Structure formats: C-alpha cells, structure tokens
XYZ file of C-alpha atoms in Angstrom:
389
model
C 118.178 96.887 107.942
C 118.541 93.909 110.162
C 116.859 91.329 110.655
C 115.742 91.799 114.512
C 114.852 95.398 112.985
C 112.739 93.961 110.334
C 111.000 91.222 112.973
C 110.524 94.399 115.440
C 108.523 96.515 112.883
C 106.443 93.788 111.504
C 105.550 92.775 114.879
C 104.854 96.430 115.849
C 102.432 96.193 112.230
C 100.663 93.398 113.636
C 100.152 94.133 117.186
C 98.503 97.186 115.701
C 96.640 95.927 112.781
C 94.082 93.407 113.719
C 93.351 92.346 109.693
C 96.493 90.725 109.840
C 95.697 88.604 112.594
C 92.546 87.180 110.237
C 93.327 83.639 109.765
C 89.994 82.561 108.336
C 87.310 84.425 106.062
C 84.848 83.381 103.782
C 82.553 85.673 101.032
C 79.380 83.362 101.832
C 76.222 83.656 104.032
C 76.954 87.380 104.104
C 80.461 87.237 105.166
C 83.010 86.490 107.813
C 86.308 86.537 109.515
C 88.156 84.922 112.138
C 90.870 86.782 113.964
C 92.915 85.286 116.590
C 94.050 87.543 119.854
C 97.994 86.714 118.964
C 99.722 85.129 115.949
C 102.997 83.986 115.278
C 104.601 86.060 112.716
C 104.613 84.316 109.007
C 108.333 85.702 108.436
C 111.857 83.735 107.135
C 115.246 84.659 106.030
C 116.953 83.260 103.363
C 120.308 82.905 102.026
C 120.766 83.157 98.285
C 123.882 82.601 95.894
C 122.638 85.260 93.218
C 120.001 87.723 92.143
C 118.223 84.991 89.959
C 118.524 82.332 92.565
C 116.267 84.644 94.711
C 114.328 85.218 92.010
C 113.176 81.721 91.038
C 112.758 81.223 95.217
C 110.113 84.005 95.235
C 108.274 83.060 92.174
C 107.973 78.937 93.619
C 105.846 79.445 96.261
C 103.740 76.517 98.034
C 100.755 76.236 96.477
C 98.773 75.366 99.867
C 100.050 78.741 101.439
C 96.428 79.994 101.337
C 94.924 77.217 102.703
C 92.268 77.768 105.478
C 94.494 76.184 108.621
C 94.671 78.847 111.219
C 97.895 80.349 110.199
C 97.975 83.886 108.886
C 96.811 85.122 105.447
C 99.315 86.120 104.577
C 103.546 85.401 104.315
C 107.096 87.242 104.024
C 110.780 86.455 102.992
C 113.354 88.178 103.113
C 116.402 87.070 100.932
C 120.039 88.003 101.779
C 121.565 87.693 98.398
C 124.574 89.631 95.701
C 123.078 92.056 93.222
C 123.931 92.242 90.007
C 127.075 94.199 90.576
C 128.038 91.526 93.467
C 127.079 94.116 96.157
C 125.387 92.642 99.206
C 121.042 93.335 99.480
C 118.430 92.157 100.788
C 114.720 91.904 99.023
C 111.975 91.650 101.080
C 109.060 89.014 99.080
C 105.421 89.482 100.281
C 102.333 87.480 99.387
C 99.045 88.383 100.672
C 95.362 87.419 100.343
C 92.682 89.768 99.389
C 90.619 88.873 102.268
C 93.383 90.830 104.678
C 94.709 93.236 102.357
C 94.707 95.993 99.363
C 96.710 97.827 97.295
C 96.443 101.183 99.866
C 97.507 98.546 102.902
C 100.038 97.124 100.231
C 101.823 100.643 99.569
C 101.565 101.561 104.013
C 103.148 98.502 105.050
C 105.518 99.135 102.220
C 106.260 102.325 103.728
C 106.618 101.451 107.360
C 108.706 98.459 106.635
C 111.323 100.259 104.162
C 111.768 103.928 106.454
C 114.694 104.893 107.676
C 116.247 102.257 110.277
C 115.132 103.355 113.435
C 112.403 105.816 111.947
C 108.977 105.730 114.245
C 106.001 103.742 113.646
C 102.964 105.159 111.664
C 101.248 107.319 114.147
C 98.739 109.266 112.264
C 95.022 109.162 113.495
C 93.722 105.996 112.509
C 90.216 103.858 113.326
C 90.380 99.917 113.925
C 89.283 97.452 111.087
C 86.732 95.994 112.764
C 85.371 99.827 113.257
C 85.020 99.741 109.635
C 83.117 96.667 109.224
C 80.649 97.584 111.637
C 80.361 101.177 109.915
C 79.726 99.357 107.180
C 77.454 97.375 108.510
C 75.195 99.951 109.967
C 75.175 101.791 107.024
C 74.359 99.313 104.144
C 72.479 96.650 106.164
C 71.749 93.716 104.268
C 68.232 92.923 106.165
C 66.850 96.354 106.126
C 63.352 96.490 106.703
C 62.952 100.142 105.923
C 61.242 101.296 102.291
C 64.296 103.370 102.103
C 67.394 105.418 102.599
C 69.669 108.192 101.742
C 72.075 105.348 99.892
C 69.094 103.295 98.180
C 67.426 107.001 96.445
C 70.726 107.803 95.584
C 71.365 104.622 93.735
C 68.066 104.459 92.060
C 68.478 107.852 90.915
C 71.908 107.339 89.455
C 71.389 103.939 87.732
C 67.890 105.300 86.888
C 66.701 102.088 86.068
C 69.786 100.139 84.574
C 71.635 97.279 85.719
C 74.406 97.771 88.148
C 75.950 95.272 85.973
C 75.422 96.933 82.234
C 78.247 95.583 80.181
C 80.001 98.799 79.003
C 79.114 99.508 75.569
C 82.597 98.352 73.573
C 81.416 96.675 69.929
C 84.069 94.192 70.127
C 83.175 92.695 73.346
C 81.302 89.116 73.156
C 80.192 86.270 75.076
C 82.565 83.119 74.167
C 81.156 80.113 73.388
C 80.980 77.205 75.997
C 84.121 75.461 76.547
C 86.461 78.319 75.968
C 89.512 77.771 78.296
C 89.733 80.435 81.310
C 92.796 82.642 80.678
C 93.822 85.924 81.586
C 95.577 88.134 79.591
C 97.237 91.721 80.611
C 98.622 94.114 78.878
C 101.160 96.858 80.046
C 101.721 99.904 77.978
C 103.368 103.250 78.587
C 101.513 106.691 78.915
C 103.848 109.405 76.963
C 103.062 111.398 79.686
C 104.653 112.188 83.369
C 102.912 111.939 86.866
C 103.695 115.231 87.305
C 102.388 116.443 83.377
C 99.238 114.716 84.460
C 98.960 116.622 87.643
C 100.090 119.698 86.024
C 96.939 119.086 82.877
C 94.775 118.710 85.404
C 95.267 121.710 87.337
C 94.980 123.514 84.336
C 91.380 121.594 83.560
C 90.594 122.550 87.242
C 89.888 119.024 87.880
C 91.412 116.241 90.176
C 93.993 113.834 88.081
C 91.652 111.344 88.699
C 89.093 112.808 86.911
C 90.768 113.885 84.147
C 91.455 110.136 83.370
C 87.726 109.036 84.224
C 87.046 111.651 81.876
C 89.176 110.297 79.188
C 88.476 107.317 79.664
C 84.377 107.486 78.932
C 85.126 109.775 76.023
C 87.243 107.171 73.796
C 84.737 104.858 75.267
C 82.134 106.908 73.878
C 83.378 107.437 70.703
C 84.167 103.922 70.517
C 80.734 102.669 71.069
C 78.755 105.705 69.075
C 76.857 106.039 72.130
C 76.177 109.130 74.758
C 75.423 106.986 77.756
C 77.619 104.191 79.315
C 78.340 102.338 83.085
C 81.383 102.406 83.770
C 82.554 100.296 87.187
C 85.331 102.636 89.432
C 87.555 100.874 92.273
C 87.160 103.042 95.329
C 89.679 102.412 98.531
C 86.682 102.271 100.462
C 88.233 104.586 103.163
C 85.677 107.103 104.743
C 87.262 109.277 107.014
C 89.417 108.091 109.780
C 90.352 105.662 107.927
C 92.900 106.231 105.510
C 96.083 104.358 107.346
C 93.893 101.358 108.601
C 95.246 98.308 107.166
C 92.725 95.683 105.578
C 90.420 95.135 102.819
C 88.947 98.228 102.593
C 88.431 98.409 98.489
C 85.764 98.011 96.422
C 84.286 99.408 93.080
C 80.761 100.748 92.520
C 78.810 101.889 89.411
C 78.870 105.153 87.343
C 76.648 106.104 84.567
C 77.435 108.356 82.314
C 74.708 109.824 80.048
C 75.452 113.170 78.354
C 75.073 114.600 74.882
C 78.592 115.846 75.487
C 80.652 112.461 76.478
C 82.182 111.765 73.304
C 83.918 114.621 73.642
C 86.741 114.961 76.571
C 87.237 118.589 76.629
C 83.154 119.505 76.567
C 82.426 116.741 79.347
C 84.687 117.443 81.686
C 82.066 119.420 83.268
C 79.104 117.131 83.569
C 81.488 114.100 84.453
C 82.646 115.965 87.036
C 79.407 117.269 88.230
C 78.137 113.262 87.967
C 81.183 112.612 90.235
C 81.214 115.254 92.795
C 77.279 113.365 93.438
C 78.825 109.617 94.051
C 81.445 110.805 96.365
C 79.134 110.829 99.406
C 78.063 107.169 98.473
C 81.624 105.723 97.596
C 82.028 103.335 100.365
C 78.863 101.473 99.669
C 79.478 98.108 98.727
C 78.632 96.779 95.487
C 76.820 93.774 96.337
C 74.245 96.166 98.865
C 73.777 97.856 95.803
C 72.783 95.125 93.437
C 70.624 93.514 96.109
C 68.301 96.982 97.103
C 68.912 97.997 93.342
C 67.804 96.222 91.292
C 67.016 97.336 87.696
C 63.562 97.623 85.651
C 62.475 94.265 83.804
C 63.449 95.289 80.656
C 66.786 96.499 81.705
C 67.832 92.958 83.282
C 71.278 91.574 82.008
C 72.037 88.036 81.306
C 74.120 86.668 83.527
C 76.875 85.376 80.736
C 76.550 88.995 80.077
C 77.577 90.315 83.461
C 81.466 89.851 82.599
C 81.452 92.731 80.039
C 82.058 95.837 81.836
C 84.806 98.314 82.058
C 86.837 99.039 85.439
C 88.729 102.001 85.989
C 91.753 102.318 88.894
C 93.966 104.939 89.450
C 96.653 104.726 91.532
C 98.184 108.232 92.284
C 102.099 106.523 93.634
C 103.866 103.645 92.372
C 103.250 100.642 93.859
C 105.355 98.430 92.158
C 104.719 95.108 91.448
C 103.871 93.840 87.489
C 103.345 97.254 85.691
C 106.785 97.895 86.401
C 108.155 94.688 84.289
C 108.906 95.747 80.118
C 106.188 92.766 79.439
C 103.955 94.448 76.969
C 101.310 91.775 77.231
C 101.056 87.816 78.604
C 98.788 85.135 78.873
C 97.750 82.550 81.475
C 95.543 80.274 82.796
C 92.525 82.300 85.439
C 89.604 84.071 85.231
C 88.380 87.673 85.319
C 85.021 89.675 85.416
C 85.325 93.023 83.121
C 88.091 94.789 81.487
C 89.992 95.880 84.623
C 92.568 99.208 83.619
C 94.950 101.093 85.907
C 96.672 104.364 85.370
C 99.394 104.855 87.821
C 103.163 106.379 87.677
C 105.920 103.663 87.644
C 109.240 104.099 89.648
C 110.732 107.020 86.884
C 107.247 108.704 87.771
C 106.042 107.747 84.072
C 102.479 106.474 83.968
C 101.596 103.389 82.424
C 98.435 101.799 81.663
C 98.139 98.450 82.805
C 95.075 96.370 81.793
C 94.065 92.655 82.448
C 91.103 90.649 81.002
C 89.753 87.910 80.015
C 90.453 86.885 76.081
C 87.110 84.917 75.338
C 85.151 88.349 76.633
C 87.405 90.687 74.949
C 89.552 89.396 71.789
C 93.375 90.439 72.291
C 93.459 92.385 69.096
C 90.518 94.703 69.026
C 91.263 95.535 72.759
C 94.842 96.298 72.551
C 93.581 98.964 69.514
C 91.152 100.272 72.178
C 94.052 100.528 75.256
C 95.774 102.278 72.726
C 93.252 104.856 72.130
C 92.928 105.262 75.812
C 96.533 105.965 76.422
C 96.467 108.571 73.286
C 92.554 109.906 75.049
C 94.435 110.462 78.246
C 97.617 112.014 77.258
C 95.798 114.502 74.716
C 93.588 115.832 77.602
C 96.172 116.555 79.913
C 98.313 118.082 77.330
C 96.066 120.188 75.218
C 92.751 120.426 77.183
C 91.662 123.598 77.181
C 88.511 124.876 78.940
C-alpha cells in the first residue's frame, strides 16, 4: 500500500470518527473531552536500514507524546524497511491513549487500514461517539434525584449487599506493606487448546465461548478459595446496539457475583452461571463508577480501600489482536501500577489461545499466582474438551 493510500484511509477514519479528533480529556469533575472540528493527521514515514532498526525506532517513543497540547491523542508511523529475508515491507506502528480508544476500535481501524488496496471504507450502520456519551448519560445520570431505577434494583439485587469492589476470594492475595515499589508483572501462557476447539466445546455445552471461560474461570476460583460465592469484575465493550463499529472508548468492566452451591464445579454450574449472566446482559453498558456511587454496600460489607486492588478481571477477546500476547515472553517485570488481577483469553495469530495475565506483584506474589494461571488454563481447556452436560 502506498503511502497517499495509507494518508487517504486514515483521513477517511478521521473525518468519520469524531473520538479521534479528541485532543483533550480528563477523568475528573465527572468527565470531559475536547474535540476540535478538523485536525491535522498525527502520521510519518520512515526509512529504516533493517528489521531491528525499525524495531528499536518504535519502541523509543517521546515520552511527552501524551501530553495535553491540542494535538491528537493519539500517533502513527509507518516504517519502509528489509525483512528478515531482505524483502522490501512496510510496518505500520500505532500508539494510542485510552481516553480515544479500545481494543474493539484497536482491531476496526486495524481492519480498515490493512484491506485490500482500494477496498471501500467501513460502511456498516453505525451511531456517532458523542451519541454514546449522551446515551450514557441519560441512562446512568450521575445527579439523579429519583429513589430509583430499572439499573439501580438491578444492581442492588445482584450485589445483594456486597461491595462492588469485593476482592475476589484467592488465599494468596495480600495487601503489601508500605513502601513496596509499584511494578507490574504479566504473564503469557499458552491454552492447549484451539479457537476453534473452544468454539466447538462450547457448542457442545450449549453455551457462548465466552461463557464457557467465565465459567471456568469461577470454578478453579472456587475451588481455589473453598468458597461457593465470589465477585468477579468482567470487561464489557460497552457497545449497546448501533454501536458496534463506532470508534472510541466504549469499554468498561462491571461486577458479577457468583453465589451457588454448585460453582466449584464447572460442569454442574454452567447452568446457574449462565442463568446469572443471561440477567447482567441488559445492564452491561452501565458504568462502573454509576454503580459504586448509587450502590453502595451494607456497613458491614464495606472494603478497605488498600483492599480494593484485590479483585479478579476477566477479558475475552474472540480474534487476535495482536500486540504482547503474541511475543514467546512467558512472564516480565516493570515499573507501573495495576488494580486487580487482569486475565485475557484470546486466540493468537495460529488461532491458539493464550492466556495472558498482568498484575501487580506486592497484591499477588509471582509464584502462588502463576500456580493459579496455571490451573486456569488446565480449568478452561478441560471444560471445553470433556464437558459434558
């Protein structure tokens, strides 16, 4: 693809998609954004001797790219450089922030920028970002005077009481002590199992993939923690309908409880889990925050905050989106910060899954965690192979 034909798609992207014309946004007093009407595009071309010259270009970013100045959230560069067998191609580098972008808007621009040269522009049915916010808006206001609404009863009949924030009940988990240095560790680990197995095991189950991996997921937890009853937090692509192709940071997570004699058990709690799930789906988009503010749990139920970090998040992704789970690192270290024990299922390029995980080490020791990833990959692959109903 040329260049011209690369500048004439990602201008056709952003004429269309007004999130990436945000050039300012901020989480406080509630929220905002700033878009601007026109923007000029945040693209470059670069020359490079080898594959590992490009390589070590992409990975030294600025480190004031994200700074607050008016420009777009977001960059591109695409590098004209030999493979490895000397062959000319070109690799297209993309950073974006969260506040304009997730990994649904990752995988469609991915799509519309890597077609078929000359291929048309996305033109399935799709509803404006700033539709979205204002849905959102109307729906989950954060100054609502009312006693109550369809979204608050369901909430405070699901949580029943509980924290939004109940640290999922693993035995190793622990509050560091003060000082401990803020690092990030994740850990990447193959599924002996295929996309398509998975698919196939769920069918079977007469369940969605998804929720055969929820499912297997709270069972090992279960069984882990000797308990029938856990919160579990689930990312949801925050996409209600009309909404599926819109561009922008649609995703968020939101609470499930599971409480069932049966959970230990995958096979036997299929059914319940699923029944639990079919419940949520009408209240997916809410956002977590609305929740915890019009939700709030009984006295005795109220979690420290220090405590707050302890909970596990499931993702699954059901295409591969590249990126870091794709790299043979089993499992890294470095210097940030994370809430919760974030996993994701989702098939790599050979339409393998993987399990990739990330966390933080002072919440959740290396060693204990990795034995309980482990059991989560062996959880999931034994339900889709040999669950039976």
């Amino acid at each position: 693809m040329s260049d011209d034909e690369v500048r004439a798609r990602l201008t056709r992207i952003v004429h269309r998609e007004e999130a990436l014309r945000i050039t300012d946004a901020s989480l406080l007093d509630g929220g905002w954004a700033g878009y601007a009407d026109r923007i000029d595009l945040p693209l470059r071309f670069r020359s490079c001797g080898s594959q590992a010259e490009m390589l070590s270009l992409a990975g030294r970013q600025p480190d004031n790219w994200l700074d607050r100045d008016g420009t777009p959230l977001w960059r591109m560069t695409v590098f004209d450089h030999p493979d490895d067998h000397g062959r000319r191609a070109r690799t297209l580098h993309a950073m974006f922030d969260h506040f304009v972008t997730d990994g649904r808007s990752m995988h469609l621009i991915e799509q519309e920028l890597t077609a078929q040269a000359g291929a048309p522009g996305r033109t399935a049915a799709r509803r404006s970002y700033r539709d979205w916010v204002t849905r959102q808006h109307a729906h989950y206001p954060w100054d609502d005077p009312r006693p109550t609404s369809p979204a608050r009863e369901f909430w405070h009949r699901h949580l029943a009481g509980t924290s939004v924030d109940r640290p999922t009940a693993l035995p190793f988990a622990g509050v560091p002590p003060p000082g401990t240095p803020a690092r990030i560790t994740s850990v990447n680990l193959p599924v002996p199992l295929s996309a398509a197995a998975l698919r196939a095991g769920a069918a079977r189950l007469g369940v969605s993939p998804f929720l055969l991996v929820l499912t297997a997921v709270a069972s090992v937890t279960a069984q882990e923690a000797g308990t029938d009853d856990i919160t579990l937090r689930v990312i949801s692509n925050g996409r209600p309908a009309g909404h599926l192709n819109t561009l922008g940071w649609l995703a968020d997570s939101f609470p499930v409880r599971l409480s069932h004699p049966e959970l230990p058990d995958a096979q036997r709690s299929l059914t319940p889990t699923t029944a639990v799930w079919a419940q949520l789906l009408e209240f997916h988009t809410t956002p977590i925050g609305w929740i915890r503010a019009t939700c709030p749990p009984a006295a005795e139920n109220e979690i420290p905050q220090e405590r707050r970090r302890m909970q596990l998040v499931v993702n699954f992704v059901a295409h591969d989106i590249g990126g870091k789970y794709e790299v043979a690192t089993e499992e890294s270290t470095e210097p940030g910060d994370i809430d919760g024990l974030h996993i994701v299922v989702l098939p790599g390029p050979d339409g393998r899954l993987r399990l990739g995980a990330m966390f933080s080490p002072g919440f959740f020791p290396p060693r204990e965690t990795r034995a309980f990833l482990d059991g989560l990959v062996k959880g999931i692959a034994r339900l889709a192979l040999h669950g039976n109903r």
